[in-house]
PDB file of N, CA and C in Angstrom:
ATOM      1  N   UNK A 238     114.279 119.912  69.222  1.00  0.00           N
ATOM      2  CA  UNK A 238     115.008 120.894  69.981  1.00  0.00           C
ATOM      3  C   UNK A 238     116.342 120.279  70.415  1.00  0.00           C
ATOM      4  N   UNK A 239     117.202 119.799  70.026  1.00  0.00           N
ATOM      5  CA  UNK A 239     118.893 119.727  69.871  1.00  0.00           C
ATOM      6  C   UNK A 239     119.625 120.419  70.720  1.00  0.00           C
ATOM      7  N   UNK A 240     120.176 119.797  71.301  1.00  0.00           N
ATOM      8  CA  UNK A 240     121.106 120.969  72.117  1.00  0.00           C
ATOM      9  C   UNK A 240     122.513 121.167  71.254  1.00  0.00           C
ATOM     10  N   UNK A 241     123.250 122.695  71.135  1.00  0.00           N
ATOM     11  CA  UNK A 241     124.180 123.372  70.552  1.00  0.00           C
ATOM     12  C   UNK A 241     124.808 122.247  70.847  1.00  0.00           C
ATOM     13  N   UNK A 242     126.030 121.767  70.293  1.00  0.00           N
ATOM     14  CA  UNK A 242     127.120 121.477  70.055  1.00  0.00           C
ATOM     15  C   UNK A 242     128.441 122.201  70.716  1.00  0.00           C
ATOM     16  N   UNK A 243     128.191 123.821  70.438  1.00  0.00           N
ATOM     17  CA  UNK A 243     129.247 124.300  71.016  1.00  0.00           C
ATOM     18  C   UNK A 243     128.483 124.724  72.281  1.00  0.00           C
ATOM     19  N   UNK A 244     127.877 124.493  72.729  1.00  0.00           N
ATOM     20  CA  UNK A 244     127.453 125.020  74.228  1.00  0.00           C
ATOM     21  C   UNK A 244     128.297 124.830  74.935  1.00  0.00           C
ATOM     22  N   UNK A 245     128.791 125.765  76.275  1.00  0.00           N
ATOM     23  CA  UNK A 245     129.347 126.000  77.069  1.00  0.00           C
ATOM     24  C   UNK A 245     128.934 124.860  78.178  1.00  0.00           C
ATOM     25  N   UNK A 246     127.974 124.608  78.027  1.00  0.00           N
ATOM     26  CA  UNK A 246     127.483 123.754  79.542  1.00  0.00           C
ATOM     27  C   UNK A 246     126.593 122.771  78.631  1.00  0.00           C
ATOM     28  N   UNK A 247     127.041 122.217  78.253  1.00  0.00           N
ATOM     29  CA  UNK A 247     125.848 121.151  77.602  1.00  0.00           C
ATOM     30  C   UNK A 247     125.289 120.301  78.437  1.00  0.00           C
ATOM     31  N   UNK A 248     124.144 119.682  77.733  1.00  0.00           N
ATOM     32  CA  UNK A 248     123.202 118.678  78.678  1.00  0.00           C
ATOM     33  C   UNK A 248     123.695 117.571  79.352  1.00  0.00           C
ATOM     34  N   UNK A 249     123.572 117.625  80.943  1.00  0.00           N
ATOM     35  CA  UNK A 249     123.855 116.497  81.719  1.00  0.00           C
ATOM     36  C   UNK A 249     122.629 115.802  81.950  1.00  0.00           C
ATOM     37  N   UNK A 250     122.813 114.646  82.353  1.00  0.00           N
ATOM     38  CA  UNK A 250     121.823 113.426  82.713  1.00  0.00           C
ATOM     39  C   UNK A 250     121.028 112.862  81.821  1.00  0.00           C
ATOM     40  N   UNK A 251     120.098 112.238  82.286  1.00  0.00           N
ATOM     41  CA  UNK A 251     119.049 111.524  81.376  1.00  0.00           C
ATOM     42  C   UNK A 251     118.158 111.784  82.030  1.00  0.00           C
ATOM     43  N   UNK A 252     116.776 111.952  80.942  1.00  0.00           N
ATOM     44  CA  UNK A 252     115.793 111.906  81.708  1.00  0.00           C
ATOM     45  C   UNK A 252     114.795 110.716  80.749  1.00  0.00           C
ATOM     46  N   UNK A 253     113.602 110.809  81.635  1.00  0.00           N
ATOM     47  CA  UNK A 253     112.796 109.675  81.243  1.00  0.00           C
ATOM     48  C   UNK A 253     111.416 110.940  80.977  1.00  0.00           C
ATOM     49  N   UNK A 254     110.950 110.609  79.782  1.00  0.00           N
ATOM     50  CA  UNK A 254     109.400 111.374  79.550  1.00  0.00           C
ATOM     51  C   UNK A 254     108.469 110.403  79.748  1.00  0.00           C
ATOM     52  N   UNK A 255     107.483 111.258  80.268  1.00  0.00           N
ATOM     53  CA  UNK A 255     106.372 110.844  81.036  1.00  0.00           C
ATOM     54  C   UNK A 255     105.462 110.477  80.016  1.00  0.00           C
ATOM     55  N   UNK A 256     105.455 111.655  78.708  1.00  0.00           N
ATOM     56  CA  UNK A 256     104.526 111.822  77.931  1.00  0.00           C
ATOM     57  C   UNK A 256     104.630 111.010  76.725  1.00  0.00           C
ATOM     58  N   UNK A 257     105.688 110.423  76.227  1.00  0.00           N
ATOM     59  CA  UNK A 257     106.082 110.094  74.920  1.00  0.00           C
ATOM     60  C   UNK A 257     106.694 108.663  75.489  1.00  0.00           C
ATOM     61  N   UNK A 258     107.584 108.379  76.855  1.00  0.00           N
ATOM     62  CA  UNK A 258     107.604 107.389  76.832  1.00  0.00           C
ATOM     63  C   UNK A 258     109.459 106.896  76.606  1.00  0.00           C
ATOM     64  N   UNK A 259     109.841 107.955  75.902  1.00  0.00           N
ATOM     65  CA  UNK A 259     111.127 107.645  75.820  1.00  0.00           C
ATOM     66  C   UNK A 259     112.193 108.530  76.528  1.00  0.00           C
ATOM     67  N   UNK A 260     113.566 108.207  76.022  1.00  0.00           N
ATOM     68  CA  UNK A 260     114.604 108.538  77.253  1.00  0.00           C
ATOM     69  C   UNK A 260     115.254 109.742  76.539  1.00  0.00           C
ATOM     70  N   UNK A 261     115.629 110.725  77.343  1.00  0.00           N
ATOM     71  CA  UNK A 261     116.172 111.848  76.745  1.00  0.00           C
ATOM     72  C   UNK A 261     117.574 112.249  77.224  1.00  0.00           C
ATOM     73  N   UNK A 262     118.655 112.971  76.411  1.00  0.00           N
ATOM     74  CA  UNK A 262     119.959 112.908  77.033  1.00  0.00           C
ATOM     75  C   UNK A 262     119.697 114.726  77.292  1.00  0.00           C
ATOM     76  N   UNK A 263     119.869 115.294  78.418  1.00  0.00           N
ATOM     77  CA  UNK A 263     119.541 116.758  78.067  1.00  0.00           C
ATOM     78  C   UNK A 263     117.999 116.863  78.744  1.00  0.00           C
ATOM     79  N   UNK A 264     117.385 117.774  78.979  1.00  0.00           N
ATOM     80  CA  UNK A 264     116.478 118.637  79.531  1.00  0.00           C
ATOM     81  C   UNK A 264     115.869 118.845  78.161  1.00  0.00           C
ATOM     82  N   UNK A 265     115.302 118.347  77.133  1.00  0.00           N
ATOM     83  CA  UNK A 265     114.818 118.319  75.962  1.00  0.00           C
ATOM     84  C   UNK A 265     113.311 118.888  75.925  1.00  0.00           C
ATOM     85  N   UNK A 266     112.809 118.322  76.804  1.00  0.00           N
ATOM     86  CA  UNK A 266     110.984 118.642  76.781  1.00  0.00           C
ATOM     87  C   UNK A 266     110.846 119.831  78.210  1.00  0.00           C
ATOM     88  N   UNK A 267     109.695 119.466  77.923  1.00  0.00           N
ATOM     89  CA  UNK A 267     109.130 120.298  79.038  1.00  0.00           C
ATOM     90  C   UNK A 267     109.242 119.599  80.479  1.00  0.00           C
ATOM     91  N   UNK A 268     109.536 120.357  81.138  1.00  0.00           N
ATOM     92  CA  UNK A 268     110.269 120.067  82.817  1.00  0.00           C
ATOM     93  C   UNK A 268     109.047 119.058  83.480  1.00  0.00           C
ATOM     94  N   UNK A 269     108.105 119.251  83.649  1.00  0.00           N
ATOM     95  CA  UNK A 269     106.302 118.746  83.831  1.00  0.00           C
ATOM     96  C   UNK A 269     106.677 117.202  83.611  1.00  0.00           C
ATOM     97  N   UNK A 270     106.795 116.981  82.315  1.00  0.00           N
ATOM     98  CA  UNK A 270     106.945 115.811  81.718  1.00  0.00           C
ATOM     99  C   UNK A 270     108.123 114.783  82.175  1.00  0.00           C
ATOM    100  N   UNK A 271     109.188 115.205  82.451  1.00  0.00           N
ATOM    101  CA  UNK A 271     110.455 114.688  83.232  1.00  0.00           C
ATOM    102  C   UNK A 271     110.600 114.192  84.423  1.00  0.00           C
ATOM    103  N   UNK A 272     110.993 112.549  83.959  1.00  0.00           N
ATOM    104  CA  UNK A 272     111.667 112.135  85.496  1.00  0.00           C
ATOM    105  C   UNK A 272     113.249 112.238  85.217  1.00  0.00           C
ATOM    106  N   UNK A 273     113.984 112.227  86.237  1.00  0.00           N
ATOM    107  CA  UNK A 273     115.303 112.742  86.611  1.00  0.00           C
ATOM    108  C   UNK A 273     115.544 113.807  87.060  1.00  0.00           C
ATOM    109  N   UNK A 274     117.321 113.871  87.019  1.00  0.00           N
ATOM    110  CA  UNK A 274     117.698 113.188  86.170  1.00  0.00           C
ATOM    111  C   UNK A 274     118.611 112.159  86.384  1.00  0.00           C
ATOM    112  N   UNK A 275     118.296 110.952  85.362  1.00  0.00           N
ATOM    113  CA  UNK A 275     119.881 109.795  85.959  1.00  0.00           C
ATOM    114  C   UNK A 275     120.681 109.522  85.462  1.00  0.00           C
ATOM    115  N   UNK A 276     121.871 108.630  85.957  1.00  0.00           N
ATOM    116  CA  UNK A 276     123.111 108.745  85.744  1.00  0.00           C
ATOM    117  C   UNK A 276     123.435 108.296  84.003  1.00  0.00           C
ATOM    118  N   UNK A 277     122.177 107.729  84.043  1.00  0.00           N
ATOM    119  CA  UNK A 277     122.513 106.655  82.465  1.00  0.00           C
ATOM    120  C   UNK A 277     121.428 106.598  81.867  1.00  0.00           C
ATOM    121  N   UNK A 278     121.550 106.254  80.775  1.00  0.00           N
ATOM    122  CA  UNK A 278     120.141 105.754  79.724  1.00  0.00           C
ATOM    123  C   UNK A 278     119.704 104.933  80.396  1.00  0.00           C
ATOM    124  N   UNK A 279     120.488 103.621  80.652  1.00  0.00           N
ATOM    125  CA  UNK A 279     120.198 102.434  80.663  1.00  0.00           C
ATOM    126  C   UNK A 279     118.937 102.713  82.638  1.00  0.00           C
ATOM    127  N   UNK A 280     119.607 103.372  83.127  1.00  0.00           N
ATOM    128  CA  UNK A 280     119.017 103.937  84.434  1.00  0.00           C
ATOM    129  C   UNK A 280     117.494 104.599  84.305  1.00  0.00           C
ATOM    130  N   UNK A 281     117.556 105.563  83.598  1.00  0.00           N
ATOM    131  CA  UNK A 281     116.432 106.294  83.217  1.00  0.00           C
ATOM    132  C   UNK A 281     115.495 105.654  82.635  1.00  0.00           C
ATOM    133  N   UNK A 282     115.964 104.473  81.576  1.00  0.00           N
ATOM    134  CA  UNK A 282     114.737 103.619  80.759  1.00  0.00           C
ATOM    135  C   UNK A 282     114.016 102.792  82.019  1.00  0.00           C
ATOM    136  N   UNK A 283     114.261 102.875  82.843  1.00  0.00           N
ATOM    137  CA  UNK A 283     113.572 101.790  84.699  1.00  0.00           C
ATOM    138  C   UNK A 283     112.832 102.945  85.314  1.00  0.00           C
ATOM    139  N   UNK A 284     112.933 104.484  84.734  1.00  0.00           N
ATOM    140  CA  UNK A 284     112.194 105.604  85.783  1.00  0.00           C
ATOM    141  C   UNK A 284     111.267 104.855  86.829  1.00  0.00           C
ATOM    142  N   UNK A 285     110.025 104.627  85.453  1.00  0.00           N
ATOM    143  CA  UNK A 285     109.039 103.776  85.922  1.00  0.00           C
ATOM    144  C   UNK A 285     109.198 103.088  87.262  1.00  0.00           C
ATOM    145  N   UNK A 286     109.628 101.945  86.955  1.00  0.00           N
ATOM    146  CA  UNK A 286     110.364 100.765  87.916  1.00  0.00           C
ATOM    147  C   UNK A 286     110.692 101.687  88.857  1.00  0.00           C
ATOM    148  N   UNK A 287     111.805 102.430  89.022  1.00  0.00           N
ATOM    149  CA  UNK A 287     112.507 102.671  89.898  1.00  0.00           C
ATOM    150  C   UNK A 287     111.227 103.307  91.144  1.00  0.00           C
ATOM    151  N   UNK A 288     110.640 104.239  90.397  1.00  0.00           N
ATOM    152  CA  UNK A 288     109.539 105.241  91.198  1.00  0.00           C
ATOM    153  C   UNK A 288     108.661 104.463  91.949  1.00  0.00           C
ATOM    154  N   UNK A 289     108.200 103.053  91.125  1.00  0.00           N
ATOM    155  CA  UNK A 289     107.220 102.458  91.674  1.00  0.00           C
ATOM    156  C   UNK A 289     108.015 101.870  93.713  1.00  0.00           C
ATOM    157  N   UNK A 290     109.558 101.175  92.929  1.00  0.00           N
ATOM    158  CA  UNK A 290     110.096 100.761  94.202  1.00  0.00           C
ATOM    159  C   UNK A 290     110.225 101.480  95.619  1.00  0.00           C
ATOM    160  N   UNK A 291     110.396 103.289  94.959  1.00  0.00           N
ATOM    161  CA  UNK A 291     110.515 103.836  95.822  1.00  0.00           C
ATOM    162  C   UNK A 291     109.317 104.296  96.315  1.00  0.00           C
ATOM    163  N   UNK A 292     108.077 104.223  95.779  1.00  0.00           N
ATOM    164  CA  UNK A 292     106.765 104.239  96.664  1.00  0.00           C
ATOM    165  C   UNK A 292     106.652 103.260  97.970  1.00  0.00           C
ATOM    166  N   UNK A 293     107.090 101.895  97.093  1.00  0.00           N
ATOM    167  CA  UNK A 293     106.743 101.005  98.135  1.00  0.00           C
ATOM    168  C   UNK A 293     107.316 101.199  99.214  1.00  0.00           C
ATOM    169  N   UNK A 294     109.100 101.563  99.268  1.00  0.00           N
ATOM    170  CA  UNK A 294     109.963 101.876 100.255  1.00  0.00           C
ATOM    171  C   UNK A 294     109.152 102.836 101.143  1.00  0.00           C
ATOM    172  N   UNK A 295     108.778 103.953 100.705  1.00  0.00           N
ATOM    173  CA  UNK A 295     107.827 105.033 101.442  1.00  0.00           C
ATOM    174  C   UNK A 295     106.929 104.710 102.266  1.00  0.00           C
ATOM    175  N   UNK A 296     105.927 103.745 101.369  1.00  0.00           N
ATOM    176  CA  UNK A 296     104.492 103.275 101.996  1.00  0.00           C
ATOM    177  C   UNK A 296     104.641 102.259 103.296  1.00  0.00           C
ATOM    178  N   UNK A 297     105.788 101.671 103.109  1.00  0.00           N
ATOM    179  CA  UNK A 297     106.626 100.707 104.436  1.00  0.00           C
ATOM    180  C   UNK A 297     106.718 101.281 105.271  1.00  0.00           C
ATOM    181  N   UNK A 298     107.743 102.468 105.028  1.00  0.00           N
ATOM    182  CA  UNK A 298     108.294 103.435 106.488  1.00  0.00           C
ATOM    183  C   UNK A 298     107.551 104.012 106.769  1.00  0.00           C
ATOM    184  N   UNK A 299     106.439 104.518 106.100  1.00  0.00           N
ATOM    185  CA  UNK A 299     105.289 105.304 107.087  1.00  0.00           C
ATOM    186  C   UNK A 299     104.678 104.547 107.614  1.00  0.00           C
ATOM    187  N   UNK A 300     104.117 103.114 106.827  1.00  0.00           N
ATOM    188  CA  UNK A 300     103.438 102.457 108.157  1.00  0.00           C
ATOM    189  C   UNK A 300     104.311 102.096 109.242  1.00  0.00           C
ATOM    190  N   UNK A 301     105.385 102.027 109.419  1.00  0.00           N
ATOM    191  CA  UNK A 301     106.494 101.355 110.583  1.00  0.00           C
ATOM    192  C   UNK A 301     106.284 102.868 111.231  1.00  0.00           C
ATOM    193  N   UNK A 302     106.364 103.784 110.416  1.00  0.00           N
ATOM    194  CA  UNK A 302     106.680 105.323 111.572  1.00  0.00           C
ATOM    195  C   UNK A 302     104.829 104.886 112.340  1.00  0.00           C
ATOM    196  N   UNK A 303     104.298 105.054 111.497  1.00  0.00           N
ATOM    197  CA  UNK A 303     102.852 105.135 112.664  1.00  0.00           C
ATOM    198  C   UNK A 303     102.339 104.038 113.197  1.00  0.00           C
ATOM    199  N   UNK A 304     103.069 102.973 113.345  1.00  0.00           N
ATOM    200  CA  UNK A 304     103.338 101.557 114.196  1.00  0.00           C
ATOM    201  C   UNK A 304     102.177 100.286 113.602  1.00  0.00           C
ATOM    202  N   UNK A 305     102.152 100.827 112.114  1.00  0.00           N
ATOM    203  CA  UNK A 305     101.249  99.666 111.655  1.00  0.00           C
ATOM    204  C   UNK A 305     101.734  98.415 111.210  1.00  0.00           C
ATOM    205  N   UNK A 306     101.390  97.248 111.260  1.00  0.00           N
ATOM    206  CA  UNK A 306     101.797  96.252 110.734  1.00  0.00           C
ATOM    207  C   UNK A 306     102.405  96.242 109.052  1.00  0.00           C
ATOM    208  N   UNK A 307     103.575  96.392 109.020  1.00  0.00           N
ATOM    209  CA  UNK A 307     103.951  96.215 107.685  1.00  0.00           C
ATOM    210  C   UNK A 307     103.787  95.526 106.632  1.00  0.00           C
ATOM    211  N   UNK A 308     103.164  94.232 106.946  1.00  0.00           N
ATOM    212  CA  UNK A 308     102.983  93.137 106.177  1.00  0.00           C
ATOM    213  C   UNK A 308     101.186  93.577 105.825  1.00  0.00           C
ATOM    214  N   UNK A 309     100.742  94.386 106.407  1.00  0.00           N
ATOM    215  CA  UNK A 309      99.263  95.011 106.006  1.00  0.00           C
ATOM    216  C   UNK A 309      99.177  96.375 104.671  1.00  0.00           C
ATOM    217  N   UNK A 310     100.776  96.377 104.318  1.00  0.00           N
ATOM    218  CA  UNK A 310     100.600  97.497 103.831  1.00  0.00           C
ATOM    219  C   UNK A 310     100.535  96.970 101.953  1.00  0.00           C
ATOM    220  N   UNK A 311      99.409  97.693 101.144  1.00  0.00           N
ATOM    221  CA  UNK A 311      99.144  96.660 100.157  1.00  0.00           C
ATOM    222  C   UNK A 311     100.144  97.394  99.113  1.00  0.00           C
ATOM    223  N   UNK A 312     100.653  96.194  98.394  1.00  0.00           N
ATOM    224  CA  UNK A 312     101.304  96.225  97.254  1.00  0.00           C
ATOM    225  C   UNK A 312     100.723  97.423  96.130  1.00  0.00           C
ATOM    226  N   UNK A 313     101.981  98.575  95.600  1.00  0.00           N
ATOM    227  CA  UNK A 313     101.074  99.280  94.545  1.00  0.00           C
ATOM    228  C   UNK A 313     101.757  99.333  93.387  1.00  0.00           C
TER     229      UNK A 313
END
């Protein structure tokens, strides 16, 4: 599924598929399957990475919001 050439609005960003594993320029697959979108290939090929970091960031600040010891909060 290719995006037109002459399209008026052609595909911005990158995304990363969930399902297949590789990086897409464009909204190519099914939305379900998609992380993004980011600025770059080179960005999008880290989805993974990136998502995992930003769990941890999450799993930190909620334990700090509900006053738990941070250093208790386990690695995922």
């Amino acid at each position: 599924m290719a995006a037109n050439s002459t399209d008026p609005n052609p595909p911005s960003g990158w995304w990363y598929n969930t399902r297949t594993g590789e990086v897409e320029h464009g909204e190519l697959s099914r939305a379900i399957d998609l992380m993004g979108p980011y600025p770059d290939e080179a960005t999008a090929r880290r989805a993974l990475e990136i998502a995992r970091e930003r769990t941890k960031q999450a799993d930190r600040a909620e334990a700090e919001w509900q006053g738990e010891d941070v250093e208790d909060v386990p690695e995922t």
